[in-house]
Tab-separated table of C-alpha atoms in Angstrom:
chain	number	residue	atom	x	y	z
A	176	MET	CA	69.895	127.588	-2.021
A	177	TRP	CA	66.276	128.482	-1.885
A	178	SER	CA	65.924	130.000	-5.607
A	179	GLU	CA	67.633	126.988	-7.187
A	180	LEU	CA	65.077	124.960	-5.574
A	181	THR	CA	61.388	127.578	-6.129
A	182	LYS	CA	62.767	126.960	-9.738
A	183	ALA	CA	63.717	123.402	-9.382
A	184	ILE	CA	60.263	122.673	-8.645
A	185	ALA	CA	58.554	125.148	-10.673
A	186	ASP	CA	60.408	123.747	-14.160
A	187	LEU	CA	59.802	120.311	-13.342
A	188	ASN	CA	58.136	118.838	-16.469
A	189	ILE	CA	56.247	115.948	-14.809
A	190	PRO	CA	52.360	115.521	-15.141
A	191	VAL	CA	52.199	115.137	-11.278
A	192	ASP	CA	49.255	115.802	-8.569
A	193	TRP	CA	52.313	117.707	-6.604
A	194	ALA	CA	55.910	117.722	-6.098
A	195	GLY	CA	58.295	117.860	-3.551
A	196	ILE	CA	62.425	118.242	-2.923
A	197	ARG	CA	63.705	117.398	0.793
A	198	VAL	CA	67.433	118.643	0.132
A	199	VAL	CA	69.445	116.909	3.815
A	200	LYS	CA	72.939	118.729	3.846
A	201	GLU	CA	74.688	117.027	7.222
A	202	THR	CA	78.389	116.979	8.509
A	203	SER	CA	79.046	114.471	11.545
A	204	SER	CA	82.210	113.927	13.153
A	205	ASN	CA	82.699	110.319	15.313
A	206	ARG	CA	85.705	110.555	18.216
A	207	HIS	CA	86.092	107.164	20.222
A	208	VAL	CA	89.035	106.452	22.922
A	209	ARG	CA	89.194	102.988	24.865
A	210	ASP	CA	91.776	102.435	27.657
A	211	GLY	CA	93.456	106.191	26.474
A	212	LEU	CA	93.944	105.276	22.975
A	213	PRO	CA	92.558	106.773	20.465
A	214	GLN	CA	90.389	104.318	18.265
A	215	ALA	CA	88.407	106.415	15.564
A	216	ASN	CA	88.196	109.778	14.498
A	217	GLY	CA	86.064	110.119	12.330
A	218	LYS	CA	84.449	112.995	9.836
A	219	TYR	CA	81.976	112.277	7.291
A	220	SER	CA	79.662	114.927	4.550
A	221	THR	CA	76.421	114.360	2.626
A	222	MET	CA	74.341	116.004	0.889
A	223	GLY	CA	71.322	115.246	-1.750
A	224	ALA	CA	67.578	115.471	-2.266
A	225	MET	CA	64.598	113.127	-2.300
A	226	LEU	CA	61.853	113.320	-5.233
A	227	GLU	CA	58.288	113.165	-4.162
A	228	VAL	CA	55.426	113.438	-6.211
A	229	LEU	CA	51.611	112.419	-6.208
A	230	VAL	CA	50.074	110.702	-9.112
A	231	ASN	CA	46.907	109.513	-9.624
A	232	GLY	CA	46.528	108.869	-5.683
A	233	CYS	CA	49.600	107.132	-5.313
A	234	LEU	CA	52.928	108.720	-3.701
A	235	GLY	CA	56.174	107.850	-5.726
A	236	TYR	CA	60.098	108.459	-4.839
A	237	ALA	CA	63.151	109.542	-6.230
A	238	ALA	CA	66.541	110.662	-4.757
A	239	THR	CA	70.120	111.982	-6.146
A	240	ASN	CA	72.772	113.425	-4.782
A	241	SER	CA	73.102	116.131	-7.461
A	242	LEU	CA	70.981	119.508	-6.827
A	243	ASP	CA	71.352	120.795	-10.966
A	244	ILE	CA	68.231	120.680	-12.931
A	245	ALA	CA	68.760	118.099	-14.961
A	246	SER	CA	69.273	115.451	-11.872
A	247	LEU	CA	66.518	117.312	-10.107
A	248	GLN	CA	64.112	115.970	-13.049
A	249	ALA	CA	65.773	113.178	-13.774
A	250	ALA	CA	65.137	111.907	-10.120
A	251	ALA	CA	61.172	113.166	-10.935
A	252	GLU	CA	61.077	111.807	-13.521
A	253	ILE	CA	61.933	108.320	-11.544
A	254	ALA	CA	58.967	109.163	-8.844
A	255	TYR	CA	57.127	109.437	-11.442
A	256	LYS	CA	56.553	106.178	-13.373
A	257	GLN	CA	56.943	104.673	-10.016
A	258	ALA	CA	53.986	106.022	-8.834
A	259	LEU	CA	51.840	105.819	-12.259
A	260	VAL	CA	52.828	102.119	-11.934
A	261	ALA	CA	51.443	101.995	-8.320
A	262	SER	CA	48.332	103.585	-9.104
A	263	GLU	CA	46.801	100.799	-10.475
A	264	TRP	CA	47.028	98.995	-6.863
A	265	TRP	CA	47.067	101.874	-4.625
A	266	ILE	CA	44.630	100.687	-1.222
A	267	TYR	CA	44.153	104.642	-0.182
A	268	PRO	CA	44.195	107.321	-2.531
A	269	PHE	CA	45.821	110.492	-1.436
A	270	GLY	CA	45.100	114.324	-2.086
A	271	GLU	CA	47.280	117.829	-1.257
A	272	THR	CA	45.539	117.423	1.964
A	273	GLU	CA	48.034	114.769	2.874
A	274	ARG	CA	50.631	117.368	1.986
A	275	PRO	CA	49.485	120.878	2.762
A	276	LYS	CA	51.304	124.195	2.457
A	277	VAL	CA	53.380	124.796	4.806
A	278	VAL	CA	56.073	127.891	5.419
A	279	GLY	CA	58.895	128.347	8.680
A	280	GLU	CA	61.685	127.198	9.690
A	281	TYR	CA	63.395	125.880	13.142
A	282	ILE	CA	67.061	126.213	14.678
A	283	SER	CA	68.325	123.844	17.238
A	284	PRO	CA	69.492	126.320	20.512
A	285	PHE	CA	72.824	126.278	21.061
A	286	LEU	CA	75.248	128.950	23.506
A	287	GLU	CA	78.914	127.385	21.577
A	288	PRO	CA	79.215	126.270	17.880
A	289	LEU	CA	80.703	122.342	17.612
A	290	ASP	CA	84.259	123.495	16.533
A	291	ALA	CA	84.389	125.299	19.639
A	292	LEU	CA	87.064	122.874	20.942
A	293	SER	CA	89.973	121.138	17.960
A	294	PRO	CA	89.891	117.593	17.883
A	295	GLY	CA	93.155	117.498	19.589
A	296	GLU	CA	91.305	118.896	22.448
A	297	ILE	CA	88.352	116.492	22.496
A	298	ASN	CA	90.813	113.961	22.296
A	299	ASP	CA	92.258	115.076	25.475
A	300	LEU	CA	88.953	115.233	27.491
A	301	LEU	CA	87.708	111.764	26.106
A	302	VAL	CA	91.617	110.345	27.340
A	303	ARG	CA	91.322	112.063	30.733
A	304	ILE	CA	87.734	110.575	30.852
A	305	CYS	CA	89.525	106.960	30.217
A	306	GLN	CA	91.997	107.566	32.817
A	307	THR	CA	89.998	109.325	35.424
A	308	LEU	CA	87.510	106.020	35.106
A	309	LYS	CA	90.038	103.724	36.208
A	310	VAL	CA	89.674	104.059	40.038
A	311	SER	CA	90.857	100.461	40.516
A	312	ASP	CA	92.971	97.715	39.189
A	313	LYS	CA	89.776	95.954	38.683
A	314	ILE	CA	89.016	98.086	36.094
A	315	VAL	CA	89.635	96.021	33.109
A	316	GLN	CA	88.733	98.215	30.243
A	317	THR	CA	86.988	102.613	29.691
A	318	THR	CA	85.689	103.866	26.742
A	319	ALA	CA	84.392	107.341	26.225
A	320	SER	CA	83.167	108.576	22.807
A	321	PHE	CA	81.961	111.779	21.467
A	322	ASN	CA	79.948	112.624	18.769
A	323	SER	CA	78.511	115.628	17.378
A	324	SER	CA	76.137	116.920	13.880
A	325	GLU	CA	74.964	119.841	12.007
A	326	LYS	CA	72.042	118.925	9.834
A	327	GLU	CA	70.519	121.087	7.816
A	328	THR	CA	66.986	120.500	5.491
A	329	TRP	CA	65.551	122.885	2.903
A	330	PHE	CA	61.766	121.514	1.951
A	331	VAL	CA	60.103	123.096	-1.094
A	332	SER	CA	56.477	121.916	-2.624
A	333	SER	CA	54.390	122.810	-5.950
A	334	ASN	CA	51.760	123.837	-3.762
A	335	GLY	CA	54.142	126.517	-1.879
A	336	SER	CA	55.864	125.172	1.138
A	337	GLN	CA	59.226	126.782	2.443
A	338	VAL	CA	60.660	125.073	5.437
A	339	TYR	CA	64.105	125.677	6.611
A	340	GLN	CA	65.536	123.496	9.452
A	341	LYS	CA	69.209	123.439	11.614
A	342	PHE	CA	70.094	121.242	14.081
A	343	LEU	CA	73.252	121.050	16.375
A	344	SER	CA	73.334	117.913	18.359
A	345	LEU	CA	75.416	115.850	20.352
A	346	GLY	CA	76.348	112.748	22.383
A	347	ASN	CA	78.833	111.280	24.466
A	348	HIS	CA	78.752	108.103	26.110
A	349	TYR	CA	81.423	106.824	28.691
A	350	GLY	CA	81.871	103.653	30.944
A	351	ALA	CA	84.029	100.967	32.506
A	352	THR	CA	84.408	97.260	32.747
A	353	ALA	CA	84.990	95.528	36.284
A	354	GLN	CA	86.578	92.345	36.656
A	355	ASP	CA	87.579	89.740	39.750
A	356	GLY	CA	87.576	86.057	38.696
A	357	ALA	CA	84.659	85.018	36.432
A	358	ILE	CA	82.792	87.845	37.742
A	359	VAL	CA	82.331	91.161	35.226
A	360	GLN	CA	80.559	94.226	35.677
A	361	GLN	CA	79.881	97.223	33.248
A	362	ARG	CA	78.888	100.287	34.504
A	363	THR	CA	78.191	103.701	32.143
A	364	ASN	CA	76.616	107.149	32.530
A	365	ASN	CA	72.760	105.935	32.253
A	366	GLY	CA	72.911	103.382	29.895
A	367	TRP	CA	74.744	102.947	25.959
A	368	HIS	CA	74.894	106.382	24.428
A	369	ALA	CA	71.445	107.630	26.040
A	370	ASN	CA	72.894	111.197	26.690
A	371	CYS	CA	72.157	113.052	23.273
A	372	TYR	CA	70.785	116.264	23.185
A	373	GLN	CA	70.458	119.578	20.434
A	374	GLY	CA	72.836	122.080	21.795
A	375	GLY	CA	76.229	123.424	21.300
A	376	LEU	CA	79.616	121.987	22.958
A	377	GLU	CA	78.329	123.575	25.751
A	378	LEU	CA	76.669	120.602	26.614
A	379	LEU	CA	79.774	118.548	26.598
A	380	LYS	CA	81.090	120.870	29.828
A	381	GLN	CA	78.520	119.551	32.153
A	382	GLU	CA	78.674	120.428	36.200
A	383	GLY	CA	80.016	117.673	37.945
A	384	LEU	CA	81.449	115.893	35.222
A	385	TRP	CA	84.429	114.504	36.625
A	386	HIS	CA	82.688	113.356	40.020
A	387	ARG	CA	80.440	111.619	38.037
A	388	VAL	CA	83.163	110.095	36.325
A	389	GLN	CA	84.282	108.932	38.577
A	390	GLN	CA	81.059	107.766	40.587
A	391	VAL	CA	80.692	105.379	37.607
A	392	GLY	CA	84.124	103.750	37.882
A	393	ALA	CA	83.404	103.208	41.683
A	394	GLN	CA	80.240	101.623	40.911
A	395	ALA	CA	81.665	99.582	38.532
A	396	VAL	CA	83.793	97.703	41.138
A	397	GLU	CA	81.490	97.938	43.793
A	398	LEU	CA	78.914	95.366	41.676
A	399	LEU	CA	81.563	92.811	41.474
A	400	THR	CA	80.707	92.644	45.367
A	401	ALA	CA	77.372	93.031	45.119
A	402	LYS	CA	74.707	90.426	46.299
A	403	GLU	CA	72.717	89.352	42.826
A	404	CYS	CA	68.809	90.393	42.431
A	405	PRO	CA	66.721	88.737	43.958
A	406	ASN	CA	63.924	86.868	42.078
A	407	THR	CA	60.622	88.184	43.626
A	408	ARG	CA	57.680	89.894	42.768
A	409	THR	CA	58.039	93.501	44.900
A	410	ASN	CA	57.878	97.134	44.095
A	411	LEU	CA	59.508	98.277	41.417
A	412	VAL	CA	60.949	102.155	40.974
A	413	LEU	CA	62.816	103.262	37.679
A	414	ALA	CA	64.725	106.358	37.227
A	415	PRO	CA	64.324	108.194	34.329
A	416	ASP	CA	67.350	106.556	32.440
A	417	GLN	CA	65.795	103.357	32.344
A	418	MET	CA	62.045	104.717	31.222
A	419	MET	CA	63.780	106.067	28.268
A	420	LEU	CA	63.757	102.465	27.279
A	421	GLN	CA	60.784	101.577	29.003
A	422	ILE	CA	58.758	104.524	26.853
A	423	HIS	CA	60.825	103.536	23.527
A	424	GLU	CA	60.518	99.938	23.431
A	425	SER	CA	56.193	99.162	25.226
A	426	VAL	CA	55.137	102.825	23.937
A	427	GLY	CA	56.927	104.685	21.135
A	428	HIS	CA	56.786	101.454	18.378
A	429	PRO	CA	53.155	99.767	19.688
A	430	LEU	CA	51.945	103.230	18.397
A	431	GLU	CA	53.602	103.868	15.392
A	432	ILE	CA	50.220	103.507	13.088
A	433	ASP	CA	52.378	102.111	9.952
A	434	ARG	CA	52.943	99.205	12.383
A	435	ILE	CA	49.000	98.951	13.207
A	436	LEU	CA	48.026	98.906	9.885
A	437	GLY	CA	51.481	96.475	9.280
A	438	ASP	CA	53.567	97.916	6.883
A	439	GLU	CA	56.080	96.950	9.364
A	440	ARG	CA	55.713	93.343	10.043
A	441	ASN	CA	58.431	91.911	7.700
A	442	TYR	CA	61.105	93.682	9.730
A	443	ALA	CA	59.992	95.415	12.487
A	444	GLY	CA	56.736	93.392	13.663
A	445	GLY	CA	53.610	94.755	14.135
A	446	SER	CA	51.932	95.964	17.613
A	447	PHE	CA	49.312	94.207	19.684
A	448	VAL	CA	46.851	97.742	19.720
A	449	ASN	CA	44.048	97.943	17.586
A	450	LYS	CA	42.929	100.620	14.907
A	451	SER	CA	39.768	100.610	17.822
A	452	ASP	CA	41.816	100.672	20.086
A	453	PHE	CA	42.523	104.738	20.317
A	454	GLY	CA	40.148	106.551	22.648
A	455	LYS	CA	39.084	103.623	24.426
A	456	LEU	CA	41.837	101.274	25.161
A	457	VAL	CA	42.974	101.302	28.975
A	458	TYR	CA	46.802	101.989	28.397
A	459	GLY	CA	48.315	102.247	32.035
A	460	SER	CA	47.173	103.628	35.488
A	461	PRO	CA	45.155	107.174	35.720
A	462	LEU	CA	48.929	108.209	36.076
A	463	MET	CA	50.280	107.534	33.146
A	464	ASN	CA	50.726	110.570	30.469
A	465	ILE	CA	52.383	110.860	27.849
A	466	THR	CA	52.504	113.593	24.874
A	467	PHE	CA	54.432	113.725	21.861
A	468	ASP	CA	56.173	116.682	21.866
A	469	PRO	CA	59.151	118.069	19.618
A	470	THR	CA	58.865	121.558	20.964
A	471	VAL	CA	61.002	120.781	23.964
A	472	PRO	CA	64.377	123.199	23.414
A	473	GLY	CA	67.331	120.920	23.783
A	474	GLU	CA	65.576	117.436	23.420
A	475	PHE	CA	67.286	114.869	20.654
A	476	ALA	CA	64.121	115.290	18.856
A	477	SER	CA	63.208	118.216	18.473
A	478	TYR	CA	61.587	119.976	15.305
A	479	GLY	CA	59.598	122.582	13.841
A	480	PHE	CA	58.310	120.096	11.096
A	481	ASP	CA	58.323	116.795	10.494
A	482	ASP	CA	59.950	115.786	6.654
A	483	THR	CA	56.449	116.243	4.993
A	484	GLY	CA	55.895	119.996	5.922
A	485	ALA	CA	53.985	119.040	8.656
A	486	GLU	CA	53.855	121.104	11.680
A	487	ALA	CA	55.293	119.591	14.916
A	488	THR	CA	52.746	120.152	18.098
A	489	ARG	CA	52.074	118.893	21.184
A	490	GLU	CA	50.139	116.122	21.762
A	491	TYR	CA	48.653	113.797	24.324
A	492	VAL	CA	49.329	110.760	22.450
A	493	ILE	CA	47.896	108.344	26.092
A	494	LYS	CA	46.595	110.793	28.608
A	495	GLY	CA	45.450	109.847	32.254
A	496	GLY	CA	45.730	106.381	31.430
A	497	VAL	CA	43.637	105.846	28.169
A	498	LEU	CA	45.029	105.968	24.777
A	499	GLN	CA	44.376	108.960	22.551
A	500	ARG	CA	46.209	109.368	19.371
A	501	GLY	CA	49.034	107.531	16.999
A	502	LEU	CA	52.617	108.088	15.891
A	503	GLY	CA	51.232	108.837	12.917
A	504	SER	CA	52.072	110.744	9.649
A	505	LEU	CA	49.075	112.978	7.699
A	506	GLU	CA	48.851	109.730	4.936
A	507	SER	CA	49.054	107.352	7.975
A	508	GLN	CA	46.117	109.403	9.810
A	509	ALA	CA	44.172	108.987	6.504
A	510	ARG	CA	44.437	105.369	6.023
A	511	ALA	CA	43.328	104.692	9.652
A	512	ASP	CA	41.101	107.173	10.339
A	513	VAL	CA	43.282	107.387	13.310
A	514	ALA	CA	44.244	110.942	14.841
A	515	GLY	CA	47.809	111.129	14.553
A	516	VAL	CA	51.141	113.397	14.874
A	517	ALA	CA	53.759	115.523	13.150
A	518	CYS	CA	55.709	112.588	12.870
A	519	ALA	CA	56.824	111.778	9.428
A	520	ARG	CA	60.779	111.072	9.361
A	521	ALA	CA	63.363	109.891	7.488
A	522	SER	CA	67.139	109.681	8.383
A	523	SER	CA	68.731	111.013	5.466
A	524	TRP	CA	68.678	112.394	2.106
A	525	ASN	CA	68.113	109.046	0.025
A	526	ARG	CA	65.308	107.807	2.672
A	527	PRO	CA	61.863	108.206	2.273
A	528	ALA	CA	59.654	109.854	5.239
A	529	ILE	CA	57.665	107.129	7.684
A	530	ASP	CA	56.040	106.780	10.528
A	531	ARG	CA	58.431	107.914	13.618
A	532	MET	CA	58.530	108.773	17.042
A	533	ALA	CA	60.155	111.797	17.871
A	534	ASN	CA	60.080	113.022	21.107
A	535	LEU	CA	57.719	110.626	23.868
A	536	ASN	CA	57.090	111.807	27.438
A	537	LEU	CA	56.147	110.997	30.288
A	538	GLU	CA	54.898	114.103	32.382
A	539	PRO	CA	55.731	114.885	35.436
A	540	GLY	CA	53.243	113.663	38.756
A	541	ASN	CA	53.544	115.538	42.136
A	542	ALA	CA	56.406	113.358	44.043
A	543	SER	CA	59.894	113.968	45.189
A	544	PHE	CA	62.066	111.193	45.128
A	545	ASP	CA	62.408	111.255	48.594
A	546	ASP	CA	58.345	110.154	49.068
A	547	ILE	CA	58.450	107.785	46.843
A	548	ILE	CA	61.579	105.653	48.085
A	549	ALA	CA	60.055	106.361	51.815
A	550	GLY	CA	56.672	105.006	51.198
A	551	ILE	CA	58.309	101.368	50.492
A	552	GLU	CA	58.748	98.524	53.099
A	553	HIS	CA	60.168	96.338	50.233
A	554	GLY	CA	61.648	97.264	46.479
A	555	VAL	CA	64.346	97.389	43.875
A	556	TYR	CA	65.365	100.627	42.413
A	557	MET	CA	67.144	100.220	39.284
A	558	GLU	CA	69.809	102.821	36.662
A	559	SER	CA	71.164	102.490	33.127
A	560	ASN	CA	69.274	99.881	30.427
A	561	ARG	CA	71.927	96.806	29.326
A	562	SER	CA	69.444	94.447	27.854
A	563	TRP	CA	66.447	94.464	26.495
A	564	SER	CA	63.801	91.819	24.923
A	565	ILE	CA	60.315	92.589	23.771
A	566	ASP	CA	58.238	90.460	21.266
A	567	ASP	CA	57.226	92.021	17.610
A	568	ARG	CA	53.801	92.998	18.776
A	569	ARG	CA	55.690	95.098	21.736
A	570	TYR	CA	53.116	93.115	24.212
A	571	LYS	CA	55.749	90.789	26.394
A	572	PHE	CA	59.406	91.910	27.439
A	573	GLN	CA	62.092	91.645	29.819
A	574	PHE	CA	64.770	94.360	30.197
A	575	GLY	CA	67.941	94.524	32.568
A	576	CYS	CA	70.012	97.122	34.182
A	577	GLU	CA	73.396	97.777	35.494
A	578	TYR	CA	72.676	98.830	38.814
A	579	ALA	CA	70.083	98.777	41.435
A	580	LYS	CA	69.398	99.038	45.052
A	581	LEU	CA	67.557	97.364	47.380
A	582	ILE	CA	65.193	99.266	49.518
A	583	GLU	CA	63.995	98.223	52.505
A	584	ASN	CA	61.417	100.545	54.714
A	585	GLY	CA	61.519	103.492	52.939
A	586	LYS	CA	65.430	103.619	52.587
A	587	LEU	CA	67.810	102.074	49.963
A	588	THR	CA	70.626	99.802	51.296
A	589	LYS	CA	72.157	97.700	49.976
A	590	THR	CA	73.754	96.939	46.126
A	591	LEU	CA	72.379	95.158	43.443
A	592	ARG	CA	73.680	93.872	40.468
A	593	ASN	CA	72.278	92.048	37.440
A	594	PRO	CA	68.764	93.587	38.290
A	595	ASN	CA	66.597	92.474	35.581
A	596	TYR	CA	62.190	92.359	35.409
A	597	ARG	CA	59.625	91.459	33.303
A	598	ALA	CA	56.029	91.890	32.344
A	599	THR	CA	53.535	92.518	29.594
A	600	THR	CA	52.840	95.842	28.569
A	601	PRO	CA	49.313	96.789	29.716
A	602	GLU	CA	49.799	94.631	33.345
A	603	PHE	CA	53.199	96.951	33.653
A	604	TRP	CA	51.755	99.989	32.681
A	605	GLN	CA	48.112	99.451	35.065
A	606	SER	CA	50.479	98.510	37.963
A	607	LEU	CA	51.810	102.392	37.982
A	608	ILE	CA	51.028	103.915	41.462
A	609	LYS	CA	53.866	106.740	41.810
A	610	VAL	CA	55.087	109.078	39.565
A	611	GLY	CA	57.772	111.927	40.064
A	612	ASP	CA	57.509	114.842	39.967
A	613	ALA	CA	59.555	117.503	37.817
A	614	SER	CA	62.587	117.870	40.390
A	615	ASN	CA	63.761	114.242	39.174
A	616	TRP	CA	62.087	114.868	35.720
A	617	GLN	CA	65.422	113.821	33.385
A	618	ILE	CA	65.579	113.483	28.807
A	619	TYR	CA	67.593	112.040	27.380
A	620	GLY	CA	67.994	110.224	23.600
A	621	THR	CA	69.656	108.069	21.049
A	622	PRO	CA	70.372	107.912	17.958
A	623	PHE	CA	69.946	104.321	16.890
A	624	CYS	CA	66.548	104.223	16.393
A	625	GLY	CA	66.097	101.399	13.632
A	626	LYS	CA	63.097	100.306	11.248
A	627	GLY	CA	61.874	100.234	7.729
A	628	GLU	CA	63.464	98.816	4.779
A	629	PRO	CA	65.915	99.957	3.798
A	630	ASN	CA	67.067	99.868	7.280
A	631	GLN	CA	66.787	103.733	8.700
A	632	ALA	CA	68.082	104.523	11.856
A	633	ILE	CA	67.201	107.724	13.391
A	634	TRP	CA	67.187	110.047	16.777
A	635	VAL	CA	64.560	109.710	19.725
A	636	GLY	CA	64.462	111.502	22.823
A	637	HIS	CA	62.456	110.489	25.766
A	638	GLY	CA	61.611	112.519	28.989
A	639	SER	CA	60.221	110.937	32.337
A	640	PRO	CA	60.525	111.344	35.945
A	641	VAL	CA	61.275	108.480	38.783
A	642	CYS	CA	58.299	106.125	38.734
A	643	LEU	CA	56.910	103.214	40.898
A	644	PHE	CA	55.282	99.662	39.723
A	645	ALA	CA	53.630	97.295	42.028
A	646	ASN	CA	54.022	94.006	42.385
A	647	VAL	CA	56.526	93.640	39.451
A	648	GLU	CA	58.556	90.243	38.838
A	649	VAL	CA	62.236	91.008	39.417
A	650	PHE	CA	65.437	88.859	38.831
A	651	GLY	CA	68.958	88.215	38.729
A	652	GLY	CA	71.569	86.772	36.351
A	653	GLY	CA	73.404	88.081	33.641
A	654	SER	CA	72.046	88.994	30.471
């Protein structure tokens, strides 16, 4: 591949200031079982190239699914014409500073290849999960799914960049729905498709898998007779699988610099954060330390370089509760004059890279789970996201969870159903009073973060410990 691409970039016959070629090859599979019966067994492959050029300070793009020299040249000519026309109205002149030379590679760590089990063996496993979830006749539906992906990318540029990356990823999901008359409750393994990681098939063979499957089924039934979550203001303890959603929606999206600049308002909304807030805004309590970290082994959105070649490094975006930098690519950093990160990412070969969060993690504190619970006279503990709603400025939000426990006098007591909470983003994060330690820090991921026009669904990862928030409005009710 390298010889063909380096020859192609050298042979491009267009008068550009800079040119890059990003090739993506991906093979994915998806398997889904409902009530023990296979519903989907799909596999698809895709391969193509994105041509990016710089002309008179403006970037242009064009994609092709053919990698021969003639097709790459034709795509480059389209990108050139696009950039040339647009350069009459550019809002910021870009240069090679936004596309530096970089050479390197990244390969996901793994122990077992993704084909270590046959499709039939994976289906048998999913069927057994469904059967094990049905712990009672009150379980009216069970589901189990598995998806995997092997993706390779090559990036070359006219100023000498050569980057190769190979990503192995998989995700598994299962859940049960229980019903008793008009009462219907759902319990899943950590929420909707949260168990997504980089690695090999060893990740499917989790220790304690069958105990956890039975627990999910039993908790679905347990919720049928549980008390409704009370309507009150109280201490709120969130498990890492709900903190994933909290970080994603109320930290990740509002810190994307293109949203702050107004680029996303037509589709995904803007942000309550302003350019002038960086280095000054008290986003949360002093216990709030958020890092952008694509270097975590096995986390879903780990990588060595973003899709424009910028080298990925671990950076604090919020430190001691104070906003430090945004989630913005090299060109967004230049436009906004705000420090950013290596986060220009594209969902496939036929999409240009845009500002996207990757691994966004809340760093651990020093409290064990038992310490957190023991210090609470009254509160609610919640797990696993069920629903979410947040305004297009990422300021006001309301989230619901699948499962909750009442906290009374330092102990988890009654099970609660239909737990929800609401707040504004700064109010909520400034109420953070305890952060769990490394013993309860967990990572999750999702392949369904949507953004951009045309839409791009992309992988993100989030790590967090258990967290305690004071004086939060919680309430019951279905969502």
